[in-house]
Structure formats: C-alpha cells, structure tokens
mmCIF file of C-alpha atoms in Angstrom:
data_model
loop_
_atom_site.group_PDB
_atom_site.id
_atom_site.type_symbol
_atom_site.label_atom_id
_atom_site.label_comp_id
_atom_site.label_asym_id
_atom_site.label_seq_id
_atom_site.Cartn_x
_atom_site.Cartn_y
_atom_site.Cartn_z
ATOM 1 C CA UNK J 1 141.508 110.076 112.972
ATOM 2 C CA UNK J 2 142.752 113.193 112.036
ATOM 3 C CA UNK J 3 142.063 117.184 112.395
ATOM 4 C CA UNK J 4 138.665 118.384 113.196
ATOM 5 C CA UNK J 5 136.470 119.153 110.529
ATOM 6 C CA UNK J 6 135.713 122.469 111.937
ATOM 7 C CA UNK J 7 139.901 123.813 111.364
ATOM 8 C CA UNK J 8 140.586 122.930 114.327
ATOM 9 C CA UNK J 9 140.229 126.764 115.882
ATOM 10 C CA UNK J 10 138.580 127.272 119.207
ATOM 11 C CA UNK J 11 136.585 129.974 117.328
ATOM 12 C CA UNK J 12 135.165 128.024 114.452
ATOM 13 C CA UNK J 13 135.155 124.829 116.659
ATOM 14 C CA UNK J 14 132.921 125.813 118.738
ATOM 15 C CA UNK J 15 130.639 127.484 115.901
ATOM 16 C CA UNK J 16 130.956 123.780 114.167
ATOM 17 C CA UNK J 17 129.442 121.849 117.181
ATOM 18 C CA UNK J 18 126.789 124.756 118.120
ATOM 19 C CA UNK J 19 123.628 122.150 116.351
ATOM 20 C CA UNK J 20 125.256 119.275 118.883
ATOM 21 C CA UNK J 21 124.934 121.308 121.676
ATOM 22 C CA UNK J 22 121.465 122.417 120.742
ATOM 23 C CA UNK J 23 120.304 118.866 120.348
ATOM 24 C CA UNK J 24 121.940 117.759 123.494
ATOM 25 C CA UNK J 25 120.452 120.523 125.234
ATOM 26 C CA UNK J 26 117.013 118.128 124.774
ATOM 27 C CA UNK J 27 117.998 115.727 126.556
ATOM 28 C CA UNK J 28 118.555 114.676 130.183
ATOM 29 C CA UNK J 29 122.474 113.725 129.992
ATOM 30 C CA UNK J 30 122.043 109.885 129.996
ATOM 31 C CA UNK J 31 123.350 106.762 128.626
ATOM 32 C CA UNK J 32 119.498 105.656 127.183
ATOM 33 C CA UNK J 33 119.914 109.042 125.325
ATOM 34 C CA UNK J 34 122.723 107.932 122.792
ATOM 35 C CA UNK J 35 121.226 106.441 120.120
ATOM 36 C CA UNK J 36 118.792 109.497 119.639
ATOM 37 C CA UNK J 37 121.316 111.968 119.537
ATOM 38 C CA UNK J 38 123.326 109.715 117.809
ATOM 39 C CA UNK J 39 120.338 109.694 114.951
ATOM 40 C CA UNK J 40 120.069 114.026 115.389
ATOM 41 C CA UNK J 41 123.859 114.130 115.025
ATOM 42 C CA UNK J 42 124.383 112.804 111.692
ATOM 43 C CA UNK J 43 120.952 114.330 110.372
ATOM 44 C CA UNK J 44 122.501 117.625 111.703
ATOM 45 C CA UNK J 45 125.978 116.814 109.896
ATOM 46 C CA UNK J 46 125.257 114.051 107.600
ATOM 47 C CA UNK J 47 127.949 111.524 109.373
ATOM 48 C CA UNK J 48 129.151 111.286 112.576
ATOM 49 C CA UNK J 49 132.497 113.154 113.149
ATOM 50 C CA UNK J 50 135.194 112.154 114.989
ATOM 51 C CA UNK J 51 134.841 115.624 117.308
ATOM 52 C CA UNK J 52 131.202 115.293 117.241
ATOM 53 C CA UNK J 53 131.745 112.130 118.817
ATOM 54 C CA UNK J 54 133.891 113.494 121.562
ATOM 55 C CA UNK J 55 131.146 115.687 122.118
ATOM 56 C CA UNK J 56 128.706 113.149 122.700
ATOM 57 C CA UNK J 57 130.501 110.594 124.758
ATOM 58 C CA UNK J 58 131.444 113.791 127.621
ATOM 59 C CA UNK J 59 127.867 115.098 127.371
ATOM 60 C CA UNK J 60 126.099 111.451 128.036
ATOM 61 C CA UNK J 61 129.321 110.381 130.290
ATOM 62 C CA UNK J 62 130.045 107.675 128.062
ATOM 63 C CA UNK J 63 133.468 106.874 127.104
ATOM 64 C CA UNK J 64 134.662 107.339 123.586
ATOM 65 C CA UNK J 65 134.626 103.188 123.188
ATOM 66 C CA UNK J 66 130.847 102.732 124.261
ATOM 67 C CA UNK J 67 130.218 105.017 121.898
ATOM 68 C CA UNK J 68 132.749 103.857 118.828
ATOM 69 C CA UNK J 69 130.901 100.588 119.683
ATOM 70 C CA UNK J 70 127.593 101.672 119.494
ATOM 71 C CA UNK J 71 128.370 103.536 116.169
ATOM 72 C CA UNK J 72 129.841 100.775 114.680
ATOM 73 C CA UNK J 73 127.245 98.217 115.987
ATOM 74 C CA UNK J 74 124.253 99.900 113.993
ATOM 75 C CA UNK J 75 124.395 100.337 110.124
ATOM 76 C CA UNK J 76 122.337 103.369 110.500
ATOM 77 C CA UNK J 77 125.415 105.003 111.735
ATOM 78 C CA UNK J 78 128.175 106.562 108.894
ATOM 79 C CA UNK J 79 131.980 107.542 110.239
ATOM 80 C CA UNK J 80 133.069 109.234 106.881
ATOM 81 C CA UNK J 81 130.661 111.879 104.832
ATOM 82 C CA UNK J 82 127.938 110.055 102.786
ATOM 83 C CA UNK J 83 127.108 111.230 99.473
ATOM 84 C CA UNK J 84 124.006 113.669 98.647
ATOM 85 C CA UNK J 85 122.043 110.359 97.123
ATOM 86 C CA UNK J 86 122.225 106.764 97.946
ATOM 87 C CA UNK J 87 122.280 104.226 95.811
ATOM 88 C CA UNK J 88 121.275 100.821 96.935
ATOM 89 C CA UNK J 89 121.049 97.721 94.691
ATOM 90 C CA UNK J 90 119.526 94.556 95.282
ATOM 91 C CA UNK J 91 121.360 91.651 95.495
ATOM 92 C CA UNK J 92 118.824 89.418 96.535
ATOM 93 C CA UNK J 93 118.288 86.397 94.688
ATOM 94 C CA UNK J 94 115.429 87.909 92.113
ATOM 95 C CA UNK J 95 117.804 90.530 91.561
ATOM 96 C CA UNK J 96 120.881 88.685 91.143
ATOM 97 C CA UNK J 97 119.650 85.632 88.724
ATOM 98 C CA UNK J 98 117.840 88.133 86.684
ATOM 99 C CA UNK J 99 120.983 90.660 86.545
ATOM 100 C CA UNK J 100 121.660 92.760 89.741
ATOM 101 C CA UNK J 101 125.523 92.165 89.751
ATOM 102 C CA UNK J 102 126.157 93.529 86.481
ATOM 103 C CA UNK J 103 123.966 96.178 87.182
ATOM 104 C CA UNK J 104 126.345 96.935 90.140
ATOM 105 C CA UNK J 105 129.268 96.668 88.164
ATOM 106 C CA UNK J 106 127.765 99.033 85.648
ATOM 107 C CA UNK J 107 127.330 101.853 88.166
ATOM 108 C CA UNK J 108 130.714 101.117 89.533
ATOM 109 C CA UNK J 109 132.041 101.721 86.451
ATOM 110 C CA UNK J 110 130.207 104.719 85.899
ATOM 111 C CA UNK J 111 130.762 106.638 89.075
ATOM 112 C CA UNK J 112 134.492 104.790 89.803
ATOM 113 C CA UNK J 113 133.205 104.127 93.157
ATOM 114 C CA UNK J 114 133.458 100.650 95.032
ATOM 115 C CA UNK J 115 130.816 98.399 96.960
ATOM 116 C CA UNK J 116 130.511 101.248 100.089
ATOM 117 C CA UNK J 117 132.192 103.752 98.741
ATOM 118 C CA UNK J 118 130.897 107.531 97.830
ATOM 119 C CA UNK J 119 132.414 109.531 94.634
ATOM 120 C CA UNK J 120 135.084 112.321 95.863
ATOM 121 C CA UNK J 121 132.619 115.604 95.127
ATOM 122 C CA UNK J 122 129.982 113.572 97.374
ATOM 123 C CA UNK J 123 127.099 113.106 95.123
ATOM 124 C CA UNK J 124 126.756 109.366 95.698
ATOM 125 C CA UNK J 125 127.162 106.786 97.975
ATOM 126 C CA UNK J 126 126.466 103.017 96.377
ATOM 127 C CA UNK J 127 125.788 100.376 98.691
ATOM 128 C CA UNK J 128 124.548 96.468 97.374
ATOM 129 C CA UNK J 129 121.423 95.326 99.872
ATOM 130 C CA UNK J 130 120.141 91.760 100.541
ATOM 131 C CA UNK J 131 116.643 92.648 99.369
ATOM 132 C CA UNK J 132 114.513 96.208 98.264
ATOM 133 C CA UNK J 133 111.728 94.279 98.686
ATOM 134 C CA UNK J 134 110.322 94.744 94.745
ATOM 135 C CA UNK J 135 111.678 91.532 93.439
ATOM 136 C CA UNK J 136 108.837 91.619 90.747
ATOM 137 C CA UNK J 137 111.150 94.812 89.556
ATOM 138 C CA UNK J 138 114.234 92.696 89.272
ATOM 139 C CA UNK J 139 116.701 93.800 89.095
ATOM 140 C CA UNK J 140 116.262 97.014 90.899
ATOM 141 C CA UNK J 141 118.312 100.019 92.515
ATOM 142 C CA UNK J 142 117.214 102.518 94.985
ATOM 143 C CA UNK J 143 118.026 106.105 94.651
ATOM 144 C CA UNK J 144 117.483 107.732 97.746
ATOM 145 C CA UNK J 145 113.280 106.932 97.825
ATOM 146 C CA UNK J 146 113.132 106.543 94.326
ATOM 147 C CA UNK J 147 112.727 102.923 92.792
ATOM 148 C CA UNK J 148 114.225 102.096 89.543
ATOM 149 C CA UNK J 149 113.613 98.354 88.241
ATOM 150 C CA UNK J 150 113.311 96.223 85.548
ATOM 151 C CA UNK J 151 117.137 97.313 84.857
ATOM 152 C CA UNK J 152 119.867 96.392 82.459
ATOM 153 C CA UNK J 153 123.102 98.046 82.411
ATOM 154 C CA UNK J 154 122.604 99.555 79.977
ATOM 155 C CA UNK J 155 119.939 101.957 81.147
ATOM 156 C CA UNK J 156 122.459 102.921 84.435
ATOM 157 C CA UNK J 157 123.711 105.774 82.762
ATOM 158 C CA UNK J 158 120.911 107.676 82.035
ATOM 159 C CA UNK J 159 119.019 107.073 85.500
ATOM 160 C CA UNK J 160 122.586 108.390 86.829
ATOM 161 C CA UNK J 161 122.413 111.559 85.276
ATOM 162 C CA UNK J 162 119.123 112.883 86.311
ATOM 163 C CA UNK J 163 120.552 112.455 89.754
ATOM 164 C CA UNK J 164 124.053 114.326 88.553
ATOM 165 C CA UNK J 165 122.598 117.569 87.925
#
C-alpha cells in the first residue's frame, strides 16, 4: 500500500474523498451498510482505494480487516484501477472445445496483458469466466455489455480496435 491517490495533501485529500463522504452521508453509520457503500465507492472511483477504504471502515466502525475481508471475499470488489472496458471470455466447456483458449491467448497477445490484468493507459481489463451463458456463440468474449461470438483469433484484432478508439 502506498501514497494516497489524492497526493497525499490535506487540501486535495480531502477534495479526493468529498463523493465518499456524500455517499456515506446516506446512510445510518452501520456495519449492514458496507457492502452498499462498498458498491457506491468504486462506482464513484472505479476501484476501491486504499484511503477510500480507511474512510469507510472509521465511518461504519469497522476495522480496516472486516473490511479488507469483505473486499476481498466478493469478486464484485477491485483493489487496483480497472480498465475503461472489460473483457471477459468464456472458458466454459462450449467455449473451450470449440476455441476459447486461443482466443484468450490472442487478446493477450494483442493487448500484452495477462489473465486479470488491465493494459497500463487503462483501456482494458481481460478476465477468462466459467460461462457467458451463449454457448451456442462459442467461443465468445464479452466487452463490457457487448457480445461477440462465433470467434477465431483471428477476428480479435479488429473487435479490439473499435473499442481502442
């Protein structure tokens, strides 16, 4: 854990966690109200800081482990910054006897990203998934809402780049 993201300045700290204390104001201070501001918190900032955190665990009276082990409990949650689209490919059996995994490797070539990693100017974040639920599709990706399937590798690159710009 390292500096705040905010610069670590009392000034532009406490301009940085102004949206938490606006969604905390909604709520009665309790323990059955962390997982709801939990969910507001990283809609507000897209993951959950390390300071935003801090925030949360004084406001509900929580110590900082209940909530680290709430956080990492639910995949829902995100500790580092998550990229502006997700990318989620099936790995589910349709998927992966009719080609998922070199469909994976294909966009892990492409964006030099790992299995749960996001690309450095946060565009993407590519995760692999038991099952999209379209296995008539296989093998299919997710961006964001949007369904892509039928896929071969070679067709990753061009899906990528409507996303890119």
């Amino acid at each position: 854990m390292g500096q705040c993201q905010c610069g670590n300045s009392a000034e532009s700290k406490e301009k940085y966690l102004a949206p938490l204390k606006t969604i905390l104001e909604g709520y009665e201070g309790k323990q059955k109200d962390l997982i709801p501001v939990l969910q507001k918190a990283q809609d507000e900032y897209g993951y959950l800081p390390e300071e935003v955190i801090k925030e949360i665990a004084n406001a509900l009276n929580l110590s900082l482990s209940q909530v680290y082990g709430v956080v990492t409990f639910y995949s829902q949650f995100h500790l580092e910054p998550r990229g502006e689209n997700i990318i989620r490919v099936c790995l589910g059996t349709a998927c992966h006897v009719r080609g998922g995994g070199q469909v994976l490797n294909k966009i892990k070539e492409e964006l030099g990203v790992d299995d749960g990693e996001t690309t450095e100017d946060l565009k993407f974040t590519l995760e692999s998934v038991a099952c999209i639920g379209a296995c008539g599709l296989a093998p299919v990706i997710m961006i964001n809402d949007d369904t892509h399937g039928r896929l071969t590798p070679d067709k990753i690159p061009a899906i990528l780049d409507k996303y890119k710009a």
